[in-house]
Coordinates of C-alpha atoms in Angstrom, one line a residue:
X214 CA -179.8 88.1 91.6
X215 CA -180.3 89.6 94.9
X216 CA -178.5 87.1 97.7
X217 CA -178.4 89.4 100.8
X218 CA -178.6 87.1 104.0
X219 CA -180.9 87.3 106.7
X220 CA -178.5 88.9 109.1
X221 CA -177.2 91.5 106.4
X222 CA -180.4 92.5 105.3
X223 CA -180.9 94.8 108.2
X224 CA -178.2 96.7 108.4
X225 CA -178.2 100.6 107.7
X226 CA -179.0 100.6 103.9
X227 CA -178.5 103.7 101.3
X228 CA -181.5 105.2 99.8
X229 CA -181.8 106.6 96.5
X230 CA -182.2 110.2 95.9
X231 CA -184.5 110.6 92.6
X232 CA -185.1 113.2 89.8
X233 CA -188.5 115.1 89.6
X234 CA -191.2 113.5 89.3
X235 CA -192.7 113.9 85.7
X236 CA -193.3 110.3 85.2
X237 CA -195.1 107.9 87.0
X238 CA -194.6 107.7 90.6
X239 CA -192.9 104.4 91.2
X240 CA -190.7 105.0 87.6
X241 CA -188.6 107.6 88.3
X242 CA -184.4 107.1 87.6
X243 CA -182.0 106.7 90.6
X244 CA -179.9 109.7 90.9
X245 CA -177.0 109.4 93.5
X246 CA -177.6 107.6 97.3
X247 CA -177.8 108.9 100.9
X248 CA -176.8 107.1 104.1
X249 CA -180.1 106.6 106.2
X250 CA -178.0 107.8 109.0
X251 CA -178.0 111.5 107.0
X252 CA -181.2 111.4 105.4
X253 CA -185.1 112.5 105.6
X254 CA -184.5 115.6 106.2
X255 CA -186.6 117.0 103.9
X256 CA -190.2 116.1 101.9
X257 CA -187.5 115.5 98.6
X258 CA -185.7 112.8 100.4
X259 CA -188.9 111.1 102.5
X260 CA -190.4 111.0 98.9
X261 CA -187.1 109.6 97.2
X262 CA -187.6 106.8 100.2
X263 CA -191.5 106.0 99.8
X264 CA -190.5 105.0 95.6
X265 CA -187.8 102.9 97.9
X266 CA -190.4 100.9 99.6
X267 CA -192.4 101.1 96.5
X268 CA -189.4 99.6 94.5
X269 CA -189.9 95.7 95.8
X270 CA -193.6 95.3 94.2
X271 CA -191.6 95.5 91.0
X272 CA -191.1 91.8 92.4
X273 CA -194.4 90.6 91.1
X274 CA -192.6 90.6 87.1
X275 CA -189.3 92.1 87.5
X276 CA -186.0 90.3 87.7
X277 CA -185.8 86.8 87.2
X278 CA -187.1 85.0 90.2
X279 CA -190.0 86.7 90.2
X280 CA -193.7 86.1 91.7
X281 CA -195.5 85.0 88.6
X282 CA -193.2 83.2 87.0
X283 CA -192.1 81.4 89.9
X284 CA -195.7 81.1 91.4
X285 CA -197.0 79.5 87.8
X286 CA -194.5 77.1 87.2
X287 CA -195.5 74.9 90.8
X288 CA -199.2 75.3 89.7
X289 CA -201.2 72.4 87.6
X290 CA -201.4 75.0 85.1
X291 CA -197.5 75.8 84.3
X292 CA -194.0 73.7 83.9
X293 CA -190.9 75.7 84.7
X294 CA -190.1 75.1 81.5
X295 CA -186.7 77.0 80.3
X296 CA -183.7 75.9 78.0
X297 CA -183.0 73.0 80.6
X298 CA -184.0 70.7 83.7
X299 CA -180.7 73.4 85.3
X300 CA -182.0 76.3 84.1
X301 CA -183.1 78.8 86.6
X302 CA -182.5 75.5 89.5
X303 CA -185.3 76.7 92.2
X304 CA -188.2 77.5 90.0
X305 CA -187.4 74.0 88.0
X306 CA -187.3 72.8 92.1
X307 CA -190.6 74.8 93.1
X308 CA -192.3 73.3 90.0
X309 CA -191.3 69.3 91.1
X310 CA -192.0 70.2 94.6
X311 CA -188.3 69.3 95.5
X312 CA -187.4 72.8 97.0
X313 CA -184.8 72.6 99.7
X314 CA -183.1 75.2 102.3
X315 CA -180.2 75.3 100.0
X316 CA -182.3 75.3 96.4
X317 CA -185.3 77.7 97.7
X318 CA -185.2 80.8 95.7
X319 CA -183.6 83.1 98.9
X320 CA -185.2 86.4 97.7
X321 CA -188.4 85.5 98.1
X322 CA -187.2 86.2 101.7
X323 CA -185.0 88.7 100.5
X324 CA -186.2 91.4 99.2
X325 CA -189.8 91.3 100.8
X326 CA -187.6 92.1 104.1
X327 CA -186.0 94.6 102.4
X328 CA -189.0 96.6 101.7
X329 CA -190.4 95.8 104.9
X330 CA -187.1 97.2 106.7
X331 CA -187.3 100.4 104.0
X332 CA -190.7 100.9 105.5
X333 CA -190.4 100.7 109.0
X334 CA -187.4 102.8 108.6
X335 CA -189.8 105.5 106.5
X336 CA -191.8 104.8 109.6
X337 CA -189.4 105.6 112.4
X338 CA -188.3 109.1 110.5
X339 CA -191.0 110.1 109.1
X340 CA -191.9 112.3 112.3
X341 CA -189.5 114.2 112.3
X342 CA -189.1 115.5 108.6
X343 CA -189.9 118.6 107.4
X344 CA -193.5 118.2 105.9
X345 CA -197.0 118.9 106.1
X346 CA -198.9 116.9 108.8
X347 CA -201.0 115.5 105.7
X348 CA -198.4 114.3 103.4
X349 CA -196.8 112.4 106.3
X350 CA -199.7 110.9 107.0
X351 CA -200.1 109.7 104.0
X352 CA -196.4 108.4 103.5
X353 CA -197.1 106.4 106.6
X354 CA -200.1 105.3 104.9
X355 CA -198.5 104.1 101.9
X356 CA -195.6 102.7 103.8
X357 CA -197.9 100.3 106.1
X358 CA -199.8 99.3 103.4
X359 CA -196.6 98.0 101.4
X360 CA -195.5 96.5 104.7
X361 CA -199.1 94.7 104.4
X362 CA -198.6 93.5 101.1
X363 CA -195.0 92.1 101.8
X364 CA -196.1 90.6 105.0
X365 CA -199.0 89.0 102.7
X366 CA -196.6 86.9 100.8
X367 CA -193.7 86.9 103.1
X368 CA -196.8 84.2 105.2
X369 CA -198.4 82.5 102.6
X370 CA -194.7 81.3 101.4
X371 CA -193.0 80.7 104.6
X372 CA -195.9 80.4 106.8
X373 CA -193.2 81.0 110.1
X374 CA -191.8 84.1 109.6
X375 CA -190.3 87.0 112.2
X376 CA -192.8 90.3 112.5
X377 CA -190.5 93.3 112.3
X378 CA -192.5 96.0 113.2
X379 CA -189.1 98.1 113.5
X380 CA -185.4 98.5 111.8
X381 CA -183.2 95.8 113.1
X382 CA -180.0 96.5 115.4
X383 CA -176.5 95.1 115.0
X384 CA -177.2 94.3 118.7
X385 CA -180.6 92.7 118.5
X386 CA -180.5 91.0 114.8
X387 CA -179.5 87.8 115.9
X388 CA -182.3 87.2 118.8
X389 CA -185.0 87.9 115.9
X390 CA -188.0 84.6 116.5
X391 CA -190.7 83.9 114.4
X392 CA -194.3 84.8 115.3
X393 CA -197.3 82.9 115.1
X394 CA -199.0 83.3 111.3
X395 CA -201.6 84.4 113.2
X396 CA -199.7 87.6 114.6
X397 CA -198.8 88.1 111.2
X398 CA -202.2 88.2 110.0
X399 CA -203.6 90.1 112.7
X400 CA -200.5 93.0 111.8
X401 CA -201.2 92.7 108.3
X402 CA -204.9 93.6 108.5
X403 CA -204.0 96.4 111.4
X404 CA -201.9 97.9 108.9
X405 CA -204.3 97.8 105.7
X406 CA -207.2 99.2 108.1
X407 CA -204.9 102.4 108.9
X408 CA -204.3 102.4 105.8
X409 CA -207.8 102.8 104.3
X410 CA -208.4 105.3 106.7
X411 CA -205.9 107.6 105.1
X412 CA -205.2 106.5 101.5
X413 CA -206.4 108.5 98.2
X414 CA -209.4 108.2 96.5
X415 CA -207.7 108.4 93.0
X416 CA -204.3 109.3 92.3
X417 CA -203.2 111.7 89.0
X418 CA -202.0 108.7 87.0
X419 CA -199.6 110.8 85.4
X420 CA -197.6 111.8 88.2
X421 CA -198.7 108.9 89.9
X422 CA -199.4 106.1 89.0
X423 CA -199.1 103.2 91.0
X424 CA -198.9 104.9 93.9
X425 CA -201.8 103.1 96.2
X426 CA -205.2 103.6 96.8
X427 CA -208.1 103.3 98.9
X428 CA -209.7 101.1 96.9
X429 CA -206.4 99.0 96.0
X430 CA -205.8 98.8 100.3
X431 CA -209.4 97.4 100.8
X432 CA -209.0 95.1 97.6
X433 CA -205.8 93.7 99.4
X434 CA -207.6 93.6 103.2
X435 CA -209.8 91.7 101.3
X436 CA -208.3 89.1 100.1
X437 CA -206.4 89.1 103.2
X438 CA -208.9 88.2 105.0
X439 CA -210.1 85.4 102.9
X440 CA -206.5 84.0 103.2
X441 CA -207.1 84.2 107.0
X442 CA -210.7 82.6 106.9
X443 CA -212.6 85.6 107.7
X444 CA -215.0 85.2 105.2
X445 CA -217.4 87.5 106.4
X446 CA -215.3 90.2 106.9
X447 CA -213.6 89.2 103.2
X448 CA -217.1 89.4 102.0
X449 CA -217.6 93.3 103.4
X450 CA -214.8 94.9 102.6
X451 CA -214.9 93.4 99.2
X452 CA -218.5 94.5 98.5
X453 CA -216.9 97.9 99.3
X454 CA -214.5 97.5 96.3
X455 CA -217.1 96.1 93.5
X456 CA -220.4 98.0 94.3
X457 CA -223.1 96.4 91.9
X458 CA -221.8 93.9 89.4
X459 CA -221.2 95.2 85.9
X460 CA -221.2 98.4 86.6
X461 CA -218.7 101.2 88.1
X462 CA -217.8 101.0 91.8
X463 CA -217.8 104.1 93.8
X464 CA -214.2 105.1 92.8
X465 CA -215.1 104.4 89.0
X466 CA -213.9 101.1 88.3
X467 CA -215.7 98.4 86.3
X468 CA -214.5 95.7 84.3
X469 CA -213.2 96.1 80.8
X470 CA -215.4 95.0 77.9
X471 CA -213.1 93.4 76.3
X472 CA -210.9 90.5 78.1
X473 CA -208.2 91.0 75.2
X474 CA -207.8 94.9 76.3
X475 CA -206.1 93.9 79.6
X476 CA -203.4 92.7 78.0
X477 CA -202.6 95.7 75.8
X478 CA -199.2 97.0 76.6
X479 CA -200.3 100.4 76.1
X480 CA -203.5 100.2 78.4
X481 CA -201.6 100.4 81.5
X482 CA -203.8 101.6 84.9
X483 CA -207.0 100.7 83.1
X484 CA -211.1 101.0 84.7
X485 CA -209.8 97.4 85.8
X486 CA -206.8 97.8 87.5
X487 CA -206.4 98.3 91.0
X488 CA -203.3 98.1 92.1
X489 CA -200.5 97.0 89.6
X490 CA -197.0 97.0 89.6
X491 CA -195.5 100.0 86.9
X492 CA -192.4 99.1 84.4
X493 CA -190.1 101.2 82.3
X494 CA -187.3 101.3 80.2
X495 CA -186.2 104.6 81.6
X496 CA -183.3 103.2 83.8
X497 CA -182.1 101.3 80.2
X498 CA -181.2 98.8 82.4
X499 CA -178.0 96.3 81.5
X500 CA -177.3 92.8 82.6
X501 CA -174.7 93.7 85.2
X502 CA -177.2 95.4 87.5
X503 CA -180.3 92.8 86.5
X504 CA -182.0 91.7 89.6
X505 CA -180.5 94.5 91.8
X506 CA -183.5 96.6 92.0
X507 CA -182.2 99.0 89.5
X508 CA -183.7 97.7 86.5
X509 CA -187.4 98.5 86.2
X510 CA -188.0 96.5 83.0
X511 CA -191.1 93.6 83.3
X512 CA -188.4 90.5 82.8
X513 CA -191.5 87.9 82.9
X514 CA -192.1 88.7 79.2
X515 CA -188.9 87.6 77.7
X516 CA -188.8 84.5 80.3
X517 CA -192.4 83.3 79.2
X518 CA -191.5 84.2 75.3
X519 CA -191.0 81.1 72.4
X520 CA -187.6 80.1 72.3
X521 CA -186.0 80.9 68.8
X522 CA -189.4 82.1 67.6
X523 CA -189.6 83.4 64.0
X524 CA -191.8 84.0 61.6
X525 CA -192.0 82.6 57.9
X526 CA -192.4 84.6 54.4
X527 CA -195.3 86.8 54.6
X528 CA -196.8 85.0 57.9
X529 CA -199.4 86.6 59.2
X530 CA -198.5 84.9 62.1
X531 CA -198.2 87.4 65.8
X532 CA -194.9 89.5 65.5
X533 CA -193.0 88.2 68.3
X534 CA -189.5 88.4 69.8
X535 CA -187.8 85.4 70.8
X536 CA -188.0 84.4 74.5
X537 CA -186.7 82.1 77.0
X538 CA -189.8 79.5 77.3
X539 CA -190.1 79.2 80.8
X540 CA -194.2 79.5 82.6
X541 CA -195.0 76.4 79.3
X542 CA -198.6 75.9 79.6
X543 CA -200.0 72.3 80.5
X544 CA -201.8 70.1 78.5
X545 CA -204.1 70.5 81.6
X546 CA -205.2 74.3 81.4
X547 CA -205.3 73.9 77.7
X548 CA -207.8 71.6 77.3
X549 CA -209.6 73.4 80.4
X550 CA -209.8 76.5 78.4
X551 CA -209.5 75.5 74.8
X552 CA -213.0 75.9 74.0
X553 CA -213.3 79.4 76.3
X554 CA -213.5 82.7 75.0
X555 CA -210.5 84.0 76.8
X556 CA -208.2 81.1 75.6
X557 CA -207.2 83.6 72.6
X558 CA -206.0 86.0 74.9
X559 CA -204.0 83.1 77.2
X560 CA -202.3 80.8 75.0
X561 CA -200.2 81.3 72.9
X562 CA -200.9 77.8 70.4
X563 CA -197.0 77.2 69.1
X564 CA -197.9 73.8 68.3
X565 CA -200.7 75.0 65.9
X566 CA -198.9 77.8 64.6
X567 CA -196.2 75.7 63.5
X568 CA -198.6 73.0 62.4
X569 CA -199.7 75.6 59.7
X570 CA -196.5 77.2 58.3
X571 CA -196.5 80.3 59.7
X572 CA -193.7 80.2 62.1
X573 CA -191.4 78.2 63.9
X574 CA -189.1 77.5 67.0
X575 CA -186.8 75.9 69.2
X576 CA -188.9 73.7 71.8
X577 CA -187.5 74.0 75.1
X578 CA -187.3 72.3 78.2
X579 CA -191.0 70.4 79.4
X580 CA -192.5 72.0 75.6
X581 CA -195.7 71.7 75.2
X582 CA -196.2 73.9 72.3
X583 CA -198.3 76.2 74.3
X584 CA -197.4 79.7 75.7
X585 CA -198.9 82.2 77.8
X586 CA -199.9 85.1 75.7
X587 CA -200.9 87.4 78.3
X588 CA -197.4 88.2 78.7
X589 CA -195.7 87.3 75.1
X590 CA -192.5 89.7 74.3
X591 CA -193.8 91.9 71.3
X592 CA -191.7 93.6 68.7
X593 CA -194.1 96.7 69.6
X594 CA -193.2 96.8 73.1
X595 CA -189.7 96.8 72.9
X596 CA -187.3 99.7 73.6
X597 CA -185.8 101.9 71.6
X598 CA -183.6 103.0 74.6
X599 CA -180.3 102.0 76.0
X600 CA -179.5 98.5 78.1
X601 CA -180.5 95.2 77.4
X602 CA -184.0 94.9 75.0
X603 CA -184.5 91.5 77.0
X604 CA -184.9 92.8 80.8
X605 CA -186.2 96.5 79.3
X606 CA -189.9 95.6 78.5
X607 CA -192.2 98.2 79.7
X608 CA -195.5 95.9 79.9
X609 CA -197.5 96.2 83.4
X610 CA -198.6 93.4 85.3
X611 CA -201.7 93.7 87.8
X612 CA -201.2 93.2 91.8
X613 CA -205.2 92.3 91.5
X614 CA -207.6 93.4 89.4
X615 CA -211.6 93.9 89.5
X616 CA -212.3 90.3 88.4
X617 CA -210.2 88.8 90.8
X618 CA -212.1 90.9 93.6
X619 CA -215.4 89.5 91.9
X620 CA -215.1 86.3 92.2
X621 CA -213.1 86.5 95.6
X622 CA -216.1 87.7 97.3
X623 CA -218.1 85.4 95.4
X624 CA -216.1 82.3 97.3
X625 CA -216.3 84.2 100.8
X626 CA -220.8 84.3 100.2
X627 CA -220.5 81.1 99.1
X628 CA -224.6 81.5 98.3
X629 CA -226.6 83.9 97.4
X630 CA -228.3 86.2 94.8
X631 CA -225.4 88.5 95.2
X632 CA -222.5 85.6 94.4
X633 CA -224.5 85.0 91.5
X634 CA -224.5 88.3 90.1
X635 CA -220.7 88.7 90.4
X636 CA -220.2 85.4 88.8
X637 CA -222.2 85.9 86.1
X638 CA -220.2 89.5 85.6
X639 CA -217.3 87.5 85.0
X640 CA -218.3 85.3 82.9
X641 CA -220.7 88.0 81.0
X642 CA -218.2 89.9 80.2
X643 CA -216.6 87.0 77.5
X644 CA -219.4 86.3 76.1
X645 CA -220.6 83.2 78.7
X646 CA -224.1 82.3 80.2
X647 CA -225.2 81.8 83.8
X648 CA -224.2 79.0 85.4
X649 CA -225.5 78.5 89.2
X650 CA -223.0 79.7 91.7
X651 CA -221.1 77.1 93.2
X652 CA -217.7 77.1 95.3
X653 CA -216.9 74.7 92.2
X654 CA -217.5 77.1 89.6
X655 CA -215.6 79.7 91.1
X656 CA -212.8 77.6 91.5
X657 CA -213.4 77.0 87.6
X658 CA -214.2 80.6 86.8
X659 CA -210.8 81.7 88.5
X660 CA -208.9 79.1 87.0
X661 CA -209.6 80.4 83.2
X662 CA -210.2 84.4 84.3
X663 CA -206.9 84.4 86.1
X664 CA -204.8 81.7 84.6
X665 CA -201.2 82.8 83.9
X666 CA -201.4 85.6 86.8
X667 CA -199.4 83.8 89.3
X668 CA -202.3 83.0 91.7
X669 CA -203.4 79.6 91.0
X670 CA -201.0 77.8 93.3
X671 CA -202.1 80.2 96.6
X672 CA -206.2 79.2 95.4
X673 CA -205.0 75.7 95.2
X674 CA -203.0 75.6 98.9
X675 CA -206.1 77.7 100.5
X676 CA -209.0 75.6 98.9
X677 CA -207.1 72.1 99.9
X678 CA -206.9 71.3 96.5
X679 CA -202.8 70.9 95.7
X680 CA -202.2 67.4 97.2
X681 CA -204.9 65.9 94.6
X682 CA -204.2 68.6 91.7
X683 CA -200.2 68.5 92.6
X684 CA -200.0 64.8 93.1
X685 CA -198.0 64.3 90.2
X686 CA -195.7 66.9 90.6
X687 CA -194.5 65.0 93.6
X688 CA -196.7 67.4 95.9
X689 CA -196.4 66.3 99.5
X690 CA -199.7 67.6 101.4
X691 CA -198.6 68.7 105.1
X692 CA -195.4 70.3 103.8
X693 CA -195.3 71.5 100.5
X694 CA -197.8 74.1 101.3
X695 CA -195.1 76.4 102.1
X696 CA -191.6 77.2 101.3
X697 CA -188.3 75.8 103.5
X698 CA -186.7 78.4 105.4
X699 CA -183.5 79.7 103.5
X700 CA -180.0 78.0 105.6
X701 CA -178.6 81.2 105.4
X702 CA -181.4 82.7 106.7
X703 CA -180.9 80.1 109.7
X704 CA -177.3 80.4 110.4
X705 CA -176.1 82.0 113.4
X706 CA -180.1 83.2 114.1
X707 CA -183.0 81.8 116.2
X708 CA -184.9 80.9 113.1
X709 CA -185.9 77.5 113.0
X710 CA -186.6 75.8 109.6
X711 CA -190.1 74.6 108.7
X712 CA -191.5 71.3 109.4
X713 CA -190.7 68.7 106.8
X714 CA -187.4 70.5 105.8
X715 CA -184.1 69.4 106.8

């Protein structure tokens, strides 16, 4: 795991020089390292920096603490799960509610400042290197609109955090204060906006994918703005992003007929996907560099896999590998969605599986019997390459997605003909009738559409809903909203920790 401090995160860092660039965009091998001091020279190295910045969105399902896995297990819809009540100690924490400054997964903080320091360093050269007046513009581009998105959850997790708008000094690190959420907001959507104005259409996904988009920038300044309570503004820019309802927006999206085809390992930047996050099994990545930002592997589907699982005698039963049983589904969410059309697709029914013969398994830690299948570790998906099969799966996982947009704008109308109709697209597209548009619908329709995507604890926290839905996880409304600052974040800074945290 990742455990720079605060104070040592900002400090000179070496970026990676990389191999051509023949596979996607955000995939391509380490190669050797360059002092920042020494480096953007050249349009080679700003690029090898840019897949630097890009590097930390691998967060949202690489390495072990990472945002869906961590984000589902303090939902209503997850348990930590895992082997034990000790295994993996802050999300078992974040999922009781008993985080503390020493318990609080650290690179949460982490490594969103480390991509926010590679991109205001990309920032600060990118003037001066020898490029095209275009291609720089669009680095910037790419490198605010990172910034943005690490900002994004750097706030709705901390809440109090400090706006670094430029690399750090060794002479100014330790005066750093925290801004007003509000300053952070305001910066975030500045950044997105300049970044619209710049970004792509499309991208080649073969050479790039990944790499962001117009669309993917006003998807995020979007939901940005809902989180801010700018519903108006929420509702605009999103409107930009679906066009009509069930069919393709302007830059050819639409949602996918099928609900089960998004979670196809093979289907990766599909009519649906706007911005996801790309994994690989090219850097064969091994359990001594796990969690350093080397391995590009989508860990999530081993941690979310049934422990122990194995088949019996001509089963006919899904063709799984084993896993570590963490993200266990509640009884909650499954009776929510047991008699929906996409509950196939999300769980993963152990219990009944077992029940009839076909396979078995060692129940873990919180077991329900019930797994999230959007993510299961299959036998098909696993590499044939070098390092660790575990941390080497090469699944996607999506930053947001058309249906998410949807029903997003859908909450910031509220009313309307126009909420209705991009309601009803969601729901339409699995097979479900009208029902009348209601902020309580749309709570329910993103419940079941998303459920498993690590966003049901940030619609929970922004609807006012976790203190009654969270109650008897030992949710404390006022301060379990957000995340304790880290102590060694703290020591020796200005930083002061967040109310209701020692």
């Amino acid at each position: 795991m990742k455990t720079i401090k605060f104070k040592y995160l900002f400090i000179v860092i070496a970026m990676i020089s990389l191999g051509s660039c023949s596979e996607d965009f955000v995939d391509i091998t380490p190669k050797g390292s360059f002092l920042s001091d020494n480096y953007y020279a050249d349009e080679a190295q700003a690029t090898s920096a840019l897949v630097g910045v890009y590097d930390i969105i691998r967060k949202n399902s690489g390495s072990f603490e990472n945002m869906i896995a961590v984000m589902n297990a303090g939902s209503d819809d997850h348990y930590a799960g895992g082997g034990s009540a000790t295994d993996g100690e802050g999300i078992q924490a974040f999922s009781k509610h008993r985080l503390t400054s020493i318990n609080v997964l650290r690179p949460f903080w982490t490594d969103h400042y480390q991509g926010i320091f590679r991109a205001n360093t990309l920032l600060l050269k990118l003037p001066n290197v020898a490029m095209s007046d275009n291609l720089k513009a669009r680095f910037a581009a790419e490198a605010k609109a990172l910034r943005a998105i690490y900002y994004f959850n750097l706030v709705r997790i901390f809440k109090n955090v400090p706006l670094l708008l430029d690399p750090l000094t060794a002479t100014n690190m330790y005066n750093v204060e925290q801004a007003a959420p509000e300053a952070v907001y305001a910066q975030i959507e500045k950044d997105l906006l300049e970044a619209i104005a710049v970004l792509p259409t499309t991208v080649p996904v073969a050479t790039d994918g990944g790499r962001l988009t117009k669309c993917a920038a006003q998807a995020m300044l979007g939901k940005v703005y809902l989180y801010d309570g700018k519903k108006a503004e929420a509702a605009a820019v999103l409107a930009q992003v679906n066009g009509t309802p069930r069919q393709a927006n302007q830059y050819g999206n639409k949602l996918l007929p099928n609900y089960n085809d998004l979670w196809v390992f093979s289907n990766k930047f599909n009519a649906e996907s706007l911005l996801e996050v790309s994994h690989t099994n090219a850097s064969n990545a091994d359990w001594w560099f796990w969690g350093s930002g080397m391995d590009e592997g989508n860990t999530l589907n081993v941690m979310v896999g049934v422990r122990n699982y194995s088949r019996t005698s001509g089963s006919t039963a899904a063709d799984l590998a084993p896993g570590w049983s963490f993200d266990v589904i509640t009884q909650d969410l499954y009776d929510a969605i047991k008699t929906d059309p996409r509950f196939g697709a999300t769980v993963f029914d152990m219990k009944a599986i077992k029940a009839a013969g076909q396979a078995d398994y060692v129940a873990g830690y919180q077991d329900t019997g019930y797994f999230l299948n959007k993510f299961m570790p299959r036998n098909s998906d696993k590499t044939t390459g070098g390092g660790a099969v575990e941390i080497n799966y090469q699944q996607n996982s999506y930053i947001i997605r058309l249906a998410d947009t949807y029903l997003m704008e859908a909450e910031a109308l509220g009313s309307g003909a126009r909420a209705q109709a991009l309601l009803d697209a969601v729901r339409a597209r699995v097979g479900l009738p009208s029902v009348p548009v209601t902020l309580a619908a749309i709570k329910n329709e993103r419940r079941l559409e998303l459920a498993g995507e690590g966003h049901r604890f940030f619609d929970l926290v922004r609807w006012g809903d976790a203190a009654t839905k969270l109650a008897d996880r030992g949710f404390v409304s006022g301060k379990d909203e957000i995340w304790p600052i880290p102590t060694s974040e703290l020591q020796g800074t200005k930083l002061k920790q967040n109310p209701g945290y020692n």
